[in-house]
Every structure is written in structure tokens, then in C-alpha cells.
JSON list of N, CA and C in Angstrom, two decimals:
[
{"chain": "A", "resi": 1, "resn": "MET", "atom": "N", "xyz": [88.73, -28.31, -187.16]},
{"chain": "A", "resi": 1, "resn": "MET", "atom": "CA", "xyz": [90.03, -28.55, -187.72]},
{"chain": "A", "resi": 1, "resn": "MET", "atom": "C", "xyz": [91.04, -27.75, -186.92]},
{"chain": "A", "resi": 2, "resn": "SER", "atom": "N", "xyz": [92.23, -28.29, -186.77]},
{"chain": "A", "resi": 2, "resn": "SER", "atom": "CA", "xyz": [93.27, -27.58, -186.03]},
{"chain": "A", "resi": 2, "resn": "SER", "atom": "C", "xyz": [94.51, -27.45, -186.91]},
{"chain": "A", "resi": 3, "resn": "TYR", "atom": "N", "xyz": [95.39, -26.58, -186.50]},
{"chain": "A", "resi": 3, "resn": "TYR", "atom": "CA", "xyz": [96.61, -26.31, -187.24]},
{"chain": "A", "resi": 3, "resn": "TYR", "atom": "C", "xyz": [97.77, -26.31, -186.26]},
{"chain": "A", "resi": 4, "resn": "GLN", "atom": "N", "xyz": [98.85, -26.98, -186.62]},
{"chain": "A", "resi": 4, "resn": "GLN", "atom": "CA", "xyz": [100.05, -26.98, -185.80]},
{"chain": "A", "resi": 4, "resn": "GLN", "atom": "C", "xyz": [101.24, -26.65, -186.68]},
{"chain": "A", "resi": 5, "resn": "ASP", "atom": "N", "xyz": [102.09, -25.79, -186.20]},
{"chain": "A", "resi": 5, "resn": "ASP", "atom": "CA", "xyz": [103.27, -25.37, -186.94]},
{"chain": "A", "resi": 5, "resn": "ASP", "atom": "C", "xyz": [104.49, -26.05, -186.35]},
{"chain": "A", "resi": 6, "resn": "TYR", "atom": "N", "xyz": [105.14, -26.88, -187.15]},
{"chain": "A", "resi": 6, "resn": "TYR", "atom": "CA", "xyz": [106.32, -27.63, -186.69]},
{"chain": "A", "resi": 6, "resn": "TYR", "atom": "C", "xyz": [107.61, -27.06, -187.25]},
{"chain": "A", "resi": 7, "resn": "SER", "atom": "N", "xyz": [107.57, -25.88, -187.82]},
{"chain": "A", "resi": 7, "resn": "SER", "atom": "CA", "xyz": [108.75, -25.32, -188.47]},
{"chain": "A", "resi": 7, "resn": "SER", "atom": "C", "xyz": [109.92, -25.08, -187.50]},
{"chain": "A", "resi": 8, "resn": "ASP", "atom": "N", "xyz": [109.64, -24.88, -186.23]},
{"chain": "A", "resi": 8, "resn": "ASP", "atom": "CA", "xyz": [110.70, -24.65, -185.25]},
{"chain": "A", "resi": 8, "resn": "ASP", "atom": "C", "xyz": [110.99, -25.88, -184.39]},
{"chain": "A", "resi": 9, "resn": "VAL", "atom": "N", "xyz": [110.41, -27.02, -184.72]},
{"chain": "A", "resi": 9, "resn": "VAL", "atom": "CA", "xyz": [110.57, -28.24, -183.93]},
{"chain": "A", "resi": 9, "resn": "VAL", "atom": "C", "xyz": [111.74, -29.06, -184.48]},
{"chain": "A", "resi": 10, "resn": "TYR", "atom": "N", "xyz": [112.66, -29.45, -183.60]},
{"chain": "A", "resi": 10, "resn": "TYR", "atom": "CA", "xyz": [113.83, -30.22, -184.01]},
{"chain": "A", "resi": 10, "resn": "TYR", "atom": "C", "xyz": [113.44, -31.58, -184.61]},
{"chain": "A", "resi": 11, "resn": "ASN", "atom": "N", "xyz": [112.48, -32.25, -184.00]},
{"chain": "A", "resi": 11, "resn": "ASN", "atom": "CA", "xyz": [112.11, -33.60, -184.41]},
{"chain": "A", "resi": 11, "resn": "ASN", "atom": "C", "xyz": [110.61, -33.65, -184.71]},
{"chain": "A", "resi": 12, "resn": "PRO", "atom": "N", "xyz": [110.19, -33.08, -185.84]},
{"chain": "A", "resi": 12, "resn": "PRO", "atom": "CA", "xyz": [108.76, -33.03, -186.16]},
{"chain": "A", "resi": 12, "resn": "PRO", "atom": "C", "xyz": [108.20, -34.39, -186.56]},
{"chain": "A", "resi": 13, "resn": "PRO", "atom": "N", "xyz": [106.89, -34.59, -186.40]},
{"chain": "A", "resi": 13, "resn": "PRO", "atom": "CA", "xyz": [106.29, -35.85, -186.83]},
{"chain": "A", "resi": 13, "resn": "PRO", "atom": "C", "xyz": [106.28, -35.93, -188.36]},
{"chain": "A", "resi": 14, "resn": "SER", "atom": "N", "xyz": [106.24, -37.15, -188.85]},
{"chain": "A", "resi": 14, "resn": "SER", "atom": "CA", "xyz": [106.21, -37.40, -190.28]},
{"chain": "A", "resi": 14, "resn": "SER", "atom": "C", "xyz": [105.06, -38.35, -190.57]},
{"chain": "A", "resi": 15, "resn": "LEU", "atom": "N", "xyz": [104.21, -38.01, -191.52]},
{"chain": "A", "resi": 15, "resn": "LEU", "atom": "CA", "xyz": [103.08, -38.85, -191.89]},
{"chain": "A", "resi": 15, "resn": "LEU", "atom": "C", "xyz": [103.59, -40.11, -192.57]},
{"chain": "A", "resi": 16, "resn": "VAL", "atom": "N", "xyz": [103.16, -41.29, -192.09]},
{"chain": "A", "resi": 16, "resn": "VAL", "atom": "CA", "xyz": [103.66, -42.54, -192.67]},
{"chain": "A", "resi": 16, "resn": "VAL", "atom": "C", "xyz": [102.57, -43.35, -193.38]},
{"chain": "A", "resi": 17, "resn": "ARG", "atom": "N", "xyz": [101.33, -43.12, -193.07]},
{"chain": "A", "resi": 17, "resn": "ARG", "atom": "CA", "xyz": [100.23, -43.86, -193.72]},
{"chain": "A", "resi": 17, "resn": "ARG", "atom": "C", "xyz": [99.36, -42.88, -194.49]},
{"chain": "A", "resi": 18, "resn": "LYS", "atom": "N", "xyz": [99.84, -42.45, -195.62]},
{"chain": "A", "resi": 18, "resn": "LYS", "atom": "CA", "xyz": [99.13, -41.44, -196.38]},
{"chain": "A", "resi": 18, "resn": "LYS", "atom": "C", "xyz": [97.74, -41.91, -196.80]},
{"chain": "A", "resi": 19, "resn": "GLU", "atom": "N", "xyz": [97.57, -43.22, -197.04]},
{"chain": "A", "resi": 19, "resn": "GLU", "atom": "CA", "xyz": [96.26, -43.71, -197.46]},
{"chain": "A", "resi": 19, "resn": "GLU", "atom": "C", "xyz": [95.20, -43.57, -196.37]},
{"chain": "A", "resi": 20, "resn": "ALA", "atom": "N", "xyz": [95.63, -43.36, -195.13]},
{"chain": "A", "resi": 20, "resn": "ALA", "atom": "CA", "xyz": [94.68, -43.19, -194.03]},
{"chain": "A", "resi": 20, "resn": "ALA", "atom": "C", "xyz": [93.99, -41.83, -194.07]},
{"chain": "A", "resi": 21, "resn": "PHE", "atom": "N", "xyz": [94.48, -40.93, -194.89]},
{"chain": "A", "resi": 21, "resn": "PHE", "atom": "CA", "xyz": [93.94, -39.57, -194.93]},
{"chain": "A", "resi": 21, "resn": "PHE", "atom": "C", "xyz": [93.19, -39.25, -196.22]},
{"chain": "A", "resi": 22, "resn": "VAL", "atom": "N", "xyz": [93.00, -40.26, -197.06]},
{"chain": "A", "resi": 22, "resn": "VAL", "atom": "CA", "xyz": [92.24, -40.07, -198.30]},
{"chain": "A", "resi": 22, "resn": "VAL", "atom": "C", "xyz": [91.23, -41.22, -198.42]},
{"chain": "A", "resi": 23, "resn": "THR", "atom": "N", "xyz": [90.24, -41.05, -199.29]},
{"chain": "A", "resi": 23, "resn": "THR", "atom": "CA", "xyz": [89.27, -42.12, -199.52]},
{"chain": "A", "resi": 23, "resn": "THR", "atom": "C", "xyz": [89.84, -43.12, -200.51]},
{"chain": "A", "resi": 24, "resn": "ALA", "atom": "N", "xyz": [89.25, -44.29, -200.55]},
{"chain": "A", "resi": 24, "resn": "ALA", "atom": "CA", "xyz": [89.71, -45.34, -201.46]},
{"chain": "A", "resi": 24, "resn": "ALA", "atom": "C", "xyz": [89.53, -44.94, -202.93]},
{"chain": "A", "resi": 25, "resn": "SER", "atom": "N", "xyz": [88.69, -43.95, -203.19]},
{"chain": "A", "resi": 25, "resn": "SER", "atom": "CA", "xyz": [88.49, -43.50, -204.56]},
{"chain": "A", "resi": 25, "resn": "SER", "atom": "C", "xyz": [89.53, -42.46, -205.00]},
{"chain": "A", "resi": 26, "resn": "TYR", "atom": "N", "xyz": [90.39, -42.02, -204.09]},
{"chain": "A", "resi": 26, "resn": "TYR", "atom": "CA", "xyz": [91.44, -41.06, -204.43]},
{"chain": "A", "resi": 26, "resn": "TYR", "atom": "C", "xyz": [92.37, -41.69, -205.47]},
{"chain": "A", "resi": 27, "resn": "PRO", "atom": "N", "xyz": [92.76, -40.96, -206.51]},
{"chain": "A", "resi": 27, "resn": "PRO", "atom": "CA", "xyz": [93.55, -41.53, -207.60]},
{"chain": "A", "resi": 27, "resn": "PRO", "atom": "C", "xyz": [94.84, -42.24, -207.17]},
{"chain": "A", "resi": 28, "resn": "HIS", "atom": "N", "xyz": [95.49, -41.80, -206.11]},
{"chain": "A", "resi": 28, "resn": "HIS", "atom": "CA", "xyz": [96.76, -42.40, -205.69]},
{"chain": "A", "resi": 28, "resn": "HIS", "atom": "C", "xyz": [96.64, -43.28, -204.45]},
{"chain": "A", "resi": 29, "resn": "TYR", "atom": "N", "xyz": [95.41, -43.63, -204.06]},
{"chain": "A", "resi": 29, "resn": "TYR", "atom": "CA", "xyz": [95.20, -44.44, -202.86]},
{"chain": "A", "resi": 29, "resn": "TYR", "atom": "C", "xyz": [95.99, -45.76, -202.93]},
{"chain": "A", "resi": 30, "resn": "ASP", "atom": "N", "xyz": [95.89, -46.47, -204.04]},
{"chain": "A", "resi": 30, "resn": "ASP", "atom": "CA", "xyz": [96.58, -47.76, -204.16]},
{"chain": "A", "resi": 30, "resn": "ASP", "atom": "C", "xyz": [98.09, -47.61, -204.06]},
{"chain": "A", "resi": 31, "resn": "LYS", "atom": "N", "xyz": [98.62, -46.54, -204.62]},
{"chain": "A", "resi": 31, "resn": "LYS", "atom": "CA", "xyz": [100.06, -46.28, -204.55]},
{"chain": "A", "resi": 31, "resn": "LYS", "atom": "C", "xyz": [100.47, -46.02, -203.10]},
{"chain": "A", "resi": 32, "resn": "PHE", "atom": "N", "xyz": [99.66, -45.23, -202.37]},
{"chain": "A", "resi": 32, "resn": "PHE", "atom": "CA", "xyz": [99.95, -44.95, -200.96]},
{"chain": "A", "resi": 32, "resn": "PHE", "atom": "C", "xyz": [99.91, -46.23, -200.13]},
{"chain": "A", "resi": 33, "resn": "ALA", "atom": "N", "xyz": [98.87, -47.05, -200.36]},
{"chain": "A", "resi": 33, "resn": "ALA", "atom": "CA", "xyz": [98.72, -48.29, -199.59]},
{"chain": "A", "resi": 33, "resn": "ALA", "atom": "C", "xyz": [99.87, -49.26, -199.88]},
{"chain": "A", "resi": 34, "resn": "LYS", "atom": "N", "xyz": [100.30, -49.33, -201.12]},
{"chain": "A", "resi": 34, "resn": "LYS", "atom": "CA", "xyz": [101.42, -50.21, -201.49]},
{"chain": "A", "resi": 34, "resn": "LYS", "atom": "C", "xyz": [102.70, -49.75, -200.78]},
{"chain": "A", "resi": 35, "resn": "LEU", "atom": "N", "xyz": [102.93, -48.46, -200.75]},
{"chain": "A", "resi": 35, "resn": "LEU", "atom": "CA", "xyz": [104.11, -47.92, -200.07]},
{"chain": "A", "resi": 35, "resn": "LEU", "atom": "C", "xyz": [104.09, -48.28, -198.59]},
{"chain": "A", "resi": 36, "resn": "THR", "atom": "N", "xyz": [102.92, -48.17, -197.96]},
{"chain": "A", "resi": 36, "resn": "THR", "atom": "CA", "xyz": [102.79, -48.53, -196.54]},
{"chain": "A", "resi": 36, "resn": "THR", "atom": "C", "xyz": [103.13, -50.00, -196.33]},
{"chain": "A", "resi": 37, "resn": "ARG", "atom": "N", "xyz": [102.60, -50.87, -197.17]},
{"chain": "A", "resi": 37, "resn": "ARG", "atom": "CA", "xyz": [102.88, -52.31, -197.03]},
{"chain": "A", "resi": 37, "resn": "ARG", "atom": "C", "xyz": [104.38, -52.59, -197.18]},
{"chain": "A", "resi": 38, "resn": "GLN", "atom": "N", "xyz": [105.02, -51.92, -198.12]},
{"chain": "A", "resi": 38, "resn": "GLN", "atom": "CA", "xyz": [106.47, -52.10, -198.31]},
{"chain": "A", "resi": 38, "resn": "GLN", "atom": "C", "xyz": [107.24, -51.62, -197.08]},
{"chain": "A", "resi": 39, "resn": "GLU", "atom": "N", "xyz": [106.83, -50.48, -196.53]},
{"chain": "A", "resi": 39, "resn": "GLU", "atom": "CA", "xyz": [107.53, -49.95, -195.35]},
{"chain": "A", "resi": 39, "resn": "GLU", "atom": "C", "xyz": [107.33, -50.87, -194.15]},
{"chain": "A", "resi": 40, "resn": "GLU", "atom": "N", "xyz": [106.13, -51.45, -194.00]},
{"chain": "A", "resi": 40, "resn": "GLU", "atom": "CA", "xyz": [105.89, -52.40, -192.91]},
{"chain": "A", "resi": 40, "resn": "GLU", "atom": "C", "xyz": [106.76, -53.64, -193.08]},
{"chain": "A", "resi": 41, "resn": "LYS", "atom": "N", "xyz": [106.83, -54.16, -194.30]},
{"chain": "A", "resi": 41, "resn": "LYS", "atom": "CA", "xyz": [107.61, -55.36, -194.57]},
{"chain": "A", "resi": 41, "resn": "LYS", "atom": "C", "xyz": [109.09, -55.15, -194.25]},
{"chain": "A", "resi": 42, "resn": "LEU", "atom": "N", "xyz": [109.58, -53.96, -194.50]},
{"chain": "A", "resi": 42, "resn": "LEU", "atom": "CA", "xyz": [110.98, -53.64, -194.23]},
{"chain": "A", "resi": 42, "resn": "LEU", "atom": "C", "xyz": [111.21, -53.13, -192.81]},
{"chain": "A", "resi": 43, "resn": "ASP", "atom": "N", "xyz": [110.15, -53.16, -191.98]},
{"chain": "A", "resi": 43, "resn": "ASP", "atom": "CA", "xyz": [110.20, -52.67, -190.59]},
{"chain": "A", "resi": 43, "resn": "ASP", "atom": "C", "xyz": [110.61, -51.20, -190.50]},
{"chain": "A", "resi": 44, "resn": "ILE", "atom": "N", "xyz": [110.26, -50.44, -191.51]},
{"chain": "A", "resi": 44, "resn": "ILE", "atom": "CA", "xyz": [110.51, -48.99, -191.47]},
{"chain": "A", "resi": 44, "resn": "ILE", "atom": "C", "xyz": [109.48, -48.32, -190.57]},
{"chain": "A", "resi": 45, "resn": "ILE", "atom": "N", "xyz": [108.25, -48.83, -190.60]},
{"chain": "A", "resi": 45, "resn": "ILE", "atom": "CA", "xyz": [107.20, -48.29, -189.73]},
{"chain": "A", "resi": 45, "resn": "ILE", "atom": "C", "xyz": [106.54, -49.44, -188.98]},
{"chain": "A", "resi": 46, "resn": "ASP", "atom": "N", "xyz": [105.94, -49.11, -187.85]},
{"chain": "A", "resi": 46, "resn": "ASP", "atom": "CA", "xyz": [105.20, -50.09, -187.06]},
{"chain": "A", "resi": 46, "resn": "ASP", "atom": "C", "xyz": [103.81, -50.26, -187.65]},
{"chain": "A", "resi": 47, "resn": "ARG", "atom": "N", "xyz": [103.30, -51.46, -187.60]},
{"chain": "A", "resi": 47, "resn": "ARG", "atom": "CA", "xyz": [101.93, -51.68, -188.05]},
{"chain": "A", "resi": 47, "resn": "ARG", "atom": "C", "xyz": [100.99, -50.86, -187.16]},
{"chain": "A", "resi": 48, "resn": "GLY", "atom": "N", "xyz": [100.08, -50.16, -187.77]},
{"chain": "A", "resi": 48, "resn": "GLY", "atom": "CA", "xyz": [99.13, -49.34, -187.03]},
{"chain": "A", "resi": 48, "resn": "GLY", "atom": "C", "xyz": [99.58, -47.92, -186.81]},
{"chain": "A", "resi": 49, "resn": "ALA", "atom": "N", "xyz": [100.84, -47.62, -187.00]},
{"chain": "A", "resi": 49, "resn": "ALA", "atom": "CA", "xyz": [101.33, -46.25, -186.79]},
{"chain": "A", "resi": 49, "resn": "ALA", "atom": "C", "xyz": [100.83, -45.34, -187.90]},
{"chain": "A", "resi": 50, "resn": "VAL", "atom": "N", "xyz": [100.42, -44.14, -187.53]},
{"chain": "A", "resi": 50, "resn": "VAL", "atom": "CA", "xyz": [99.99, -43.16, -188.52]},
{"chain": "A", "resi": 50, "resn": "VAL", "atom": "C", "xyz": [101.07, -42.11, -188.71]},
{"chain": "A", "resi": 51, "resn": "LYS", "atom": "N", "xyz": [101.82, -41.85, -187.66]},
{"chain": "A", "resi": 51, "resn": "LYS", "atom": "CA", "xyz": [102.93, -40.90, -187.79]},
{"chain": "A", "resi": 51, "resn": "LYS", "atom": "C", "xyz": [104.10, -41.36, -186.94]},
{"chain": "A", "resi": 52, "resn": "LYS", "atom": "N", "xyz": [105.26, -40.89, -187.26]},
{"chain": "A", "resi": 52, "resn": "LYS", "atom": "CA", "xyz": [106.45, -41.13, -186.46]},
{"chain": "A", "resi": 52, "resn": "LYS", "atom": "C", "xyz": [107.26, -39.85, -186.49]},
{"chain": "A", "resi": 53, "resn": "HIS", "atom": "N", "xyz": [108.34, -39.79, -185.78]},
{"chain": "A", "resi": 53, "resn": "HIS", "atom": "CA", "xyz": [109.17, -38.60, -185.76]},
{"chain": "A", "resi": 53, "resn": "HIS", "atom": "C", "xyz": [110.36, -38.76, -186.70]},
{"chain": "A", "resi": 54, "resn": "ARG", "atom": "N", "xyz": [110.71, -37.70, -187.35]},
{"chain": "A", "resi": 54, "resn": "ARG", "atom": "CA", "xyz": [111.75, -37.70, -188.36]},
{"chain": "A", "resi": 54, "resn": "ARG", "atom": "C", "xyz": [113.06, -38.31, -187.84]},
{"chain": "A", "resi": 55, "resn": "ASN", "atom": "N", "xyz": [113.45, -37.98, -186.62]},
{"chain": "A", "resi": 55, "resn": "ASN", "atom": "CA", "xyz": [114.72, -38.46, -186.07]},
{"chain": "A", "resi": 55, "resn": "ASN", "atom": "C", "xyz": [114.54, -39.61, -185.09]},
{"chain": "A", "resi": 56, "resn": "GLY", "atom": "N", "xyz": [113.63, -40.51, -185.39]},
{"chain": "A", "resi": 56, "resn": "GLY", "atom": "CA", "xyz": [113.45, -41.69, -184.56]},
{"chain": "A", "resi": 56, "resn": "GLY", "atom": "C", "xyz": [112.38, -41.62, -183.54]}
]
């Protein structure tokens, strides 16, 4: 496991597919997956992207 500190980074990455980091049995998995589908439909995130940067 690794650790990265982004507290001093102007444009830090932002996790966009939260369901990719939990198992399907996680209590909020369906909620995370639904949010991802909505963001894809609105072109907020690219299909397949796991992270993006806060400022574009």
C-alpha cells in the first residue's frame, strides 16, 4: 500500500468511481454505481475514468 499527500497540490486528483474501490456487498455500492452512471450520462466524467483532477 502507498500513501500520497495532496494537501499542497493546486490541482489534486478526485475519485470519481467510488464503487470501483468497494465490493458489491458494500452497503452503499448501488448508490455509488448509480452516481457514476448519472455522471457519465451528464458527461461529467469519462467512461472508464477512475479519477480526474479537481480543476479540469
